Amino acid sequence: MCEIGENNDPKRQRTDEAQRIFGDNNRINATKPTKMNSVIGDYADINSCFVYKKDYRLELSTNDIESTESVEFKDDCLRSCLRSLLSGGFTCRSLMHMPKDEDCVLTALDGEKAVRTEQKSSQIPVNFYENLCAKLPVQGGIVEGQLRGFRGGDGMIKLTQIRGSKPSTLIILDGVHEKKDFDITYHDDEIKDCFKMTMDEKHNGKKLITVDSDGVGMAVQPWTEIEFDILNDSVLNKTITVTETSTGEVILCGKLKVKGSREEWERAKNSTGKACKFCLIIICILVSVSKQIHDL
């Protein structure tokens, strides 16, 4: 979930107080990036990426199971699913959590493949979840940045867009400081070392969104529309930084790359141009027909 403007949440008030304390520090003020929009990631926990389907389960073969983990709590199972999106391996689209067995089964199968079953007393209770964050909100051009830090932690930012609409972004951070705010910033200028940026380099960045971490150091921003444009080759290989809001320290960074084939990217970029040409042809035909009728 996102919120525009003031937030009355106690966590946000604590953050605001920290920002007021640090506000007198000229060094941090001088390195604040340019703000592109007012979208702030009001604390969205990991559950915002998942939908629970009661009495549903997957009938799995051995090949369908991508990973199994021994976890007691449901949230730990959900986090494992989200971490698959960071690893660059398989994409966890659904999972089954068996709390009595402390078992977590991750799969790449779509939630639509789940079947409704009548729970029998002899069966092990199964909680089935579909990962909505694994689904693209639109089938457009996609860029992605794998975010890494020299002190540990990792993350990813994915953006997708079709011509004529705003892009949507998905952000997942893991292994960051607990219960903190983080600014996600785009840098149009060439950055040689994102962990040793100059004040000018930080100031010239464009903040895309702010996200919050939970009590175990994971931050999740589900698919959210932002004010930005990715359907341009100029965004490729540009730097994305993750900065802890209260300190101004860059903890993660990475570069934007095309996700998928180059042909799909080119189609997404040029889709409007083809549509416009088609519209112009239709208009010309209609004008020509109208003129011929008028001459009669």
Tab-separated table of C-alpha atoms in Angstrom:
chain	number	residue	atom	x	y	z
A	1	MET	CA	0.000	0.000	0.000
A	2	CYS	CA	1.108	3.539	-0.645
A	3	GLU	CA	0.135	6.801	0.939
A	4	ILE	CA	0.493	10.321	-0.357
A	5	GLY	CA	1.122	13.057	2.182
A	6	GLU	CA	1.230	12.896	5.970
A	7	ASN	CA	1.177	9.607	7.804
A	8	ASN	CA	-0.087	9.368	11.402
A	9	ASP	CA	1.382	5.913	11.955
A	10	PRO	CA	3.590	5.859	15.127
A	11	LYS	CA	6.417	4.257	13.166
A	12	ARG	CA	6.314	7.073	10.613
A	13	GLN	CA	6.210	9.668	13.445
A	14	ARG	CA	9.371	8.160	14.904
A	15	THR	CA	10.992	8.372	11.490
A	16	ASP	CA	9.863	11.980	11.066
A	17	GLU	CA	11.374	12.813	14.458
A	18	ALA	CA	14.674	11.244	13.406
A	19	GLN	CA	14.608	13.270	10.203
A	20	ARG	CA	14.051	16.485	12.215
A	21	ILE	CA	17.012	15.624	14.418
A	22	PHE	CA	19.212	14.954	11.422
A	23	GLY	CA	17.765	17.945	9.577
A	24	ASP	CA	20.360	20.271	11.117
A	25	ASN	CA	23.151	18.246	9.642
A	26	ASN	CA	24.197	20.166	6.523
A	27	ARG	CA	26.043	17.212	5.062
A	28	ILE	CA	22.890	15.067	4.910
A	29	ASN	CA	20.728	17.938	3.663
A	30	ALA	CA	23.158	18.589	0.858
A	31	THR	CA	22.981	15.000	-0.324
A	32	LYS	CA	19.202	14.652	-0.491
A	33	PRO	CA	18.140	13.485	-3.968
A	34	THR	CA	15.624	15.364	-6.048
A	35	LYS	CA	12.107	14.118	-5.258
A	36	MET	CA	10.246	12.879	-8.327
A	37	ASN	CA	6.875	12.268	-6.687
A	38	SER	CA	5.079	11.975	-3.347
A	39	VAL	CA	4.706	8.199	-3.263
A	40	ILE	CA	5.769	6.847	0.111
A	41	GLY	CA	5.726	3.150	0.883
A	42	ASP	CA	3.598	3.121	4.009
A	43	TYR	CA	4.619	-0.046	5.826
A	44	ALA	CA	3.491	-2.945	3.667
A	45	ASP	CA	4.263	-6.305	5.203
A	46	ILE	CA	5.061	-9.459	3.282
A	47	ASN	CA	1.424	-10.576	3.380
A	48	SER	CA	0.571	-7.829	0.874
A	49	CYS	CA	2.173	-9.948	-1.862
A	50	PHE	CA	0.121	-13.060	-1.120
A	51	VAL	CA	-3.449	-14.263	-1.280
A	52	TYR	CA	-4.536	-17.119	0.970
A	53	LYS	CA	-6.829	-19.671	-0.682
A	54	LYS	CA	-8.645	-21.623	1.974
A	55	ASP	CA	-9.157	-25.356	1.316
A	56	TYR	CA	-6.972	-25.223	-1.805
A	57	ARG	CA	-3.847	-27.211	-2.449
A	58	LEU	CA	-1.580	-28.312	-5.287
A	59	GLU	CA	-1.293	-31.914	-6.399
A	60	LEU	CA	2.459	-31.984	-6.894
A	61	SER	CA	4.837	-34.316	-8.632
A	62	THR	CA	8.506	-34.398	-7.662
A	63	ASN	CA	9.405	-32.146	-10.596
A	64	ASP	CA	6.940	-29.485	-9.459
A	65	ILE	CA	8.666	-28.903	-6.110
A	66	GLU	CA	11.398	-26.278	-6.437
A	67	SER	CA	12.347	-26.044	-2.784
A	68	THR	CA	11.339	-27.332	0.651
A	69	GLU	CA	12.249	-25.756	3.957
A	70	SER	CA	11.624	-26.574	7.578
A	71	VAL	CA	9.908	-23.534	9.081
A	72	GLU	CA	7.435	-23.204	11.910
A	73	PHE	CA	5.805	-19.899	11.080
A	74	LYS	CA	3.842	-18.929	7.999
A	75	ASP	CA	5.656	-15.586	7.560
A	76	ASP	CA	9.005	-17.378	7.307
A	77	CYS	CA	7.581	-19.489	4.494
A	78	LEU	CA	6.335	-16.360	2.695
A	79	ARG	CA	9.756	-14.726	3.061
A	80	SER	CA	11.426	-17.778	1.518
A	81	CYS	CA	9.122	-17.456	-1.470
A	82	LEU	CA	9.979	-13.782	-1.922
A	83	ARG	CA	13.711	-14.491	-1.629
A	84	SER	CA	13.453	-16.678	-4.730
A	85	LEU	CA	12.825	-13.465	-6.695
A	86	LEU	CA	16.168	-12.128	-5.466
A	87	SER	CA	18.270	-15.174	-6.287
A	88	GLY	CA	17.699	-15.133	-10.050
A	89	GLY	CA	16.826	-18.835	-9.927
A	90	PHE	CA	13.264	-20.078	-10.086
A	91	THR	CA	10.273	-17.788	-9.525
A	92	CYS	CA	8.146	-18.837	-6.558
A	93	ARG	CA	4.549	-18.332	-7.704
A	94	SER	CA	2.824	-20.346	-4.988
A	95	LEU	CA	3.547	-22.227	-1.785
A	96	MET	CA	2.055	-24.637	0.696
A	97	HIS	CA	2.739	-24.314	4.412
A	98	MET	CA	2.098	-27.286	6.697
A	99	PRO	CA	2.459	-25.823	10.227
A	100	LYS	CA	2.050	-29.143	12.058
A	101	ASP	CA	4.942	-30.625	10.101
A	102	GLU	CA	6.867	-27.314	10.058
A	103	ASP	CA	7.101	-27.797	6.311
A	104	CYS	CA	7.222	-25.143	3.579
A	105	VAL	CA	6.951	-26.195	-0.077
A	106	LEU	CA	7.781	-23.611	-2.750
A	107	THR	CA	6.705	-24.089	-6.363
A	108	ALA	CA	6.844	-22.244	-9.680
A	109	LEU	CA	3.256	-23.300	-10.436
A	110	ASP	CA	0.572	-20.696	-10.950
A	111	GLY	CA	-2.116	-20.393	-8.299
A	112	GLU	CA	-4.742	-21.283	-10.907
A	113	LYS	CA	-3.443	-24.851	-10.878
A	114	ALA	CA	-4.555	-25.290	-7.266
A	115	VAL	CA	-7.632	-27.411	-6.681
A	116	ARG	CA	-10.264	-27.087	-3.984
A	117	THR	CA	-10.300	-30.061	-1.647
A	118	GLU	CA	-12.380	-31.074	1.307
A	119	GLN	CA	-10.150	-31.162	4.364
A	120	LYS	CA	-10.272	-34.564	6.042
A	121	SER	CA	-9.365	-35.097	9.670
A	122	SER	CA	-6.781	-37.668	8.636
A	123	GLN	CA	-4.979	-35.208	6.343
A	124	ILE	CA	-2.190	-32.858	7.347
A	125	PRO	CA	-3.544	-29.258	7.385
A	126	VAL	CA	-2.253	-27.313	4.377
A	127	ASN	CA	-2.278	-23.556	3.943
A	128	PHE	CA	-2.012	-22.544	0.288
A	129	TYR	CA	-0.803	-19.096	-0.822
A	130	GLU	CA	-0.414	-17.535	-4.260
A	131	ASN	CA	2.362	-14.997	-4.782
A	132	LEU	CA	0.716	-12.053	-6.567
A	133	CYS	CA	4.017	-10.150	-6.703
A	134	ALA	CA	5.347	-12.805	-9.100
A	135	LYS	CA	2.718	-11.680	-11.651
A	136	LEU	CA	3.272	-8.681	-13.902
A	137	PRO	CA	0.485	-6.078	-13.641
A	138	VAL	CA	0.819	-5.350	-17.395
A	139	GLN	CA	2.528	-7.122	-20.283
A	140	GLY	CA	4.906	-4.347	-21.305
A	141	GLY	CA	8.583	-3.533	-21.369
A	142	ILE	CA	10.457	-4.725	-18.274
A	143	VAL	CA	13.678	-3.529	-16.655
A	144	GLU	CA	15.179	-4.982	-13.495
A	145	GLY	CA	17.999	-4.116	-11.128
A	146	GLN	CA	19.680	-6.631	-8.832
A	147	LEU	CA	20.743	-4.673	-5.746
A	148	ARG	CA	23.793	-5.675	-3.727
A	149	GLY	CA	25.676	-4.241	-0.755
A	150	PHE	CA	29.327	-4.528	0.314
A	151	ARG	CA	28.245	-5.104	3.919
A	152	GLY	CA	25.667	-7.758	3.104
A	153	GLY	CA	22.018	-7.574	2.222
A	154	ASP	CA	20.501	-7.719	-1.239
A	155	GLY	CA	17.408	-6.708	-3.122
A	156	MET	CA	15.733	-6.147	-6.450
A	157	ILE	CA	13.694	-3.527	-8.251
A	158	LYS	CA	11.536	-4.438	-11.229
A	159	LEU	CA	9.635	-1.971	-13.408
A	160	THR	CA	7.166	-2.631	-16.208
A	161	GLN	CA	5.304	-0.222	-18.474
A	162	ILE	CA	3.177	-0.010	-21.588
A	163	ARG	CA	2.910	3.099	-23.732
A	164	GLY	CA	0.317	5.575	-22.534
A	165	SER	CA	0.402	4.531	-18.869
A	166	LYS	CA	2.567	4.992	-15.798
A	167	PRO	CA	5.101	2.291	-14.957
A	168	SER	CA	4.608	-0.037	-12.002
A	169	THR	CA	7.431	-1.073	-9.711
A	170	LEU	CA	8.050	-4.031	-7.412
A	171	ILE	CA	10.755	-3.756	-4.741
A	172	ILE	CA	12.089	-6.381	-2.340
A	173	LEU	CA	14.983	-5.800	0.086
A	174	ASP	CA	16.415	-8.442	2.410
A	175	GLY	CA	19.052	-8.360	5.121
A	176	VAL	CA	18.734	-4.599	5.735
A	177	HIS	CA	18.381	-2.808	9.064
A	178	GLU	CA	15.150	-3.589	10.890
A	179	LYS	CA	12.234	-1.135	11.052
A	180	LYS	CA	13.901	1.555	8.948
A	181	ASP	CA	12.897	3.690	5.958
A	182	PHE	CA	14.818	3.426	2.689
A	183	ASP	CA	14.816	5.777	-0.299
A	184	ILE	CA	14.999	4.111	-3.726
A	185	THR	CA	16.794	6.547	-6.043
A	186	TYR	CA	17.506	6.604	-9.780
A	187	HIS	CA	20.732	8.212	-11.015
A	188	ASP	CA	20.842	9.458	-14.577
A	189	ASP	CA	24.525	10.434	-14.310
A	190	GLU	CA	27.293	7.854	-14.525
A	191	ILE	CA	28.168	6.634	-11.021
A	192	LYS	CA	31.619	5.090	-10.638
A	193	ASP	CA	31.210	3.871	-7.056
A	194	CYS	CA	27.712	4.027	-5.572
A	195	PHE	CA	29.074	3.528	-2.040
A	196	LYS	CA	31.426	6.543	-2.383
A	197	MET	CA	29.214	9.032	-4.176
A	198	THR	CA	29.959	12.746	-4.046
A	199	MET	CA	27.426	15.188	-2.606
A	200	ASP	CA	26.545	16.324	-6.134
A	201	GLU	CA	25.952	12.753	-7.299
A	202	LYS	CA	23.590	12.131	-4.382
A	203	HIS	CA	21.800	15.434	-4.823
A	204	ASN	CA	21.239	14.872	-8.549
A	205	GLY	CA	19.501	11.534	-7.996
A	206	LYS	CA	15.742	11.224	-8.511
A	207	LYS	CA	13.879	9.517	-5.686
A	208	LEU	CA	11.339	7.006	-6.978
A	209	ILE	CA	9.762	5.741	-3.750
A	210	THR	CA	10.385	5.140	-0.032
A	211	VAL	CA	9.970	1.666	1.462
A	212	ASP	CA	9.954	0.366	5.052
A	213	SER	CA	11.601	-2.726	6.534
A	214	ASP	CA	9.988	-5.087	9.021
A	215	GLY	CA	11.313	-6.522	12.278
A	216	VAL	CA	13.604	-9.035	10.558
A	217	GLY	CA	15.091	-6.711	7.936
A	218	MET	CA	12.901	-7.401	4.898
A	219	ALA	CA	11.177	-4.615	2.955
A	220	VAL	CA	8.461	-5.291	0.386
A	221	GLN	CA	6.725	-2.824	-1.914
A	222	PRO	CA	4.107	-4.676	-4.007
A	223	TRP	CA	3.405	-3.532	-7.553
A	224	THR	CA	2.844	0.221	-7.309
A	225	GLU	CA	2.456	2.927	-9.974
A	226	ILE	CA	5.074	5.700	-9.914
A	227	GLU	CA	5.854	8.821	-11.936
A	228	PHE	CA	8.659	7.659	-14.200
A	229	ASP	CA	9.278	6.495	-17.769
A	230	ILE	CA	11.242	3.345	-18.510
A	231	LEU	CA	10.424	2.870	-22.217
A	232	ASN	CA	13.651	4.510	-23.283
A	233	ASP	CA	17.113	3.062	-23.808
A	234	SER	CA	18.552	5.939	-21.766
A	235	VAL	CA	17.489	4.218	-18.504
A	236	LEU	CA	19.505	1.087	-19.263
A	237	ASN	CA	22.702	0.558	-17.265
A	238	LYS	CA	21.783	3.472	-14.998
A	239	THR	CA	22.329	3.129	-11.241
A	240	ILE	CA	19.640	2.511	-8.613
A	241	THR	CA	20.663	3.138	-4.992
A	242	VAL	CA	18.993	2.186	-1.707
A	243	THR	CA	19.691	4.788	0.981
A	244	GLU	CA	18.778	4.565	4.647
A	245	THR	CA	16.623	7.652	5.054
A	246	SER	CA	17.722	8.639	8.568
A	247	THR	CA	21.480	8.466	7.902
A	248	GLY	CA	21.853	9.128	4.175
A	249	GLU	CA	24.031	5.994	3.868
A	250	VAL	CA	23.838	3.991	0.624
A	251	ILE	CA	23.494	0.342	1.597
A	252	LEU	CA	22.584	-1.344	-1.730
A	253	CYS	CA	22.917	-0.501	-5.398
A	254	GLY	CA	22.689	-1.995	-8.875
A	255	LYS	CA	22.119	-1.177	-12.537
A	256	LEU	CA	18.934	-1.421	-14.590
A	257	LYS	CA	18.916	-4.108	-17.285
A	258	VAL	CA	16.331	-5.299	-19.792
A	259	LYS	CA	14.400	-8.275	-18.422
A	260	GLY	CA	13.430	-10.720	-21.147
A	261	SER	CA	14.400	-10.631	-24.796
A	262	ARG	CA	15.616	-7.557	-26.603
A	263	GLU	CA	12.891	-8.085	-29.234
A	264	GLU	CA	10.154	-7.803	-26.593
A	265	TRP	CA	11.769	-4.623	-25.288
A	266	GLU	CA	11.874	-3.062	-28.753
A	267	ARG	CA	8.211	-3.989	-29.350
A	268	ALA	CA	7.198	-2.362	-26.065
A	269	LYS	CA	9.137	0.804	-26.900
A	270	ASN	CA	7.730	1.133	-30.406
A	271	SER	CA	4.143	0.037	-29.791
A	272	THR	CA	2.739	3.581	-29.809
A	273	GLY	CA	4.548	4.507	-32.991
A	274	LYS	CA	2.932	1.647	-34.876
A	275	ALA	CA	-0.491	2.475	-33.461
A	276	CYS	CA	-0.127	6.121	-34.473
A	277	LYS	CA	0.844	5.173	-38.023
A	278	PHE	CA	-2.195	2.912	-38.254
A	279	CYS	CA	-4.471	5.692	-36.960
A	280	LEU	CA	-3.045	8.157	-39.478
A	281	ILE	CA	-3.700	5.731	-42.315
A	282	ILE	CA	-7.315	5.271	-41.182
A	283	ILE	CA	-7.796	9.043	-40.880
A	284	CYS	CA	-6.362	9.610	-44.353
A	285	ILE	CA	-8.699	6.982	-45.812
A	286	LEU	CA	-11.720	8.521	-44.087
A	287	VAL	CA	-10.782	12.032	-45.279
A	288	SER	CA	-10.337	10.749	-48.811
A	289	VAL	CA	-13.703	8.931	-48.799
A	290	SER	CA	-15.431	11.988	-47.301
A	291	LYS	CA	-13.992	14.229	-50.010
A	292	GLN	CA	-15.114	11.869	-52.763
A	293	ILE	CA	-18.662	11.792	-51.349
A	294	HIS	CA	-18.690	15.581	-51.096
A	295	ASP	CA	-17.552	15.942	-54.741
A	296	LEU	CA	-20.477	13.785	-55.841
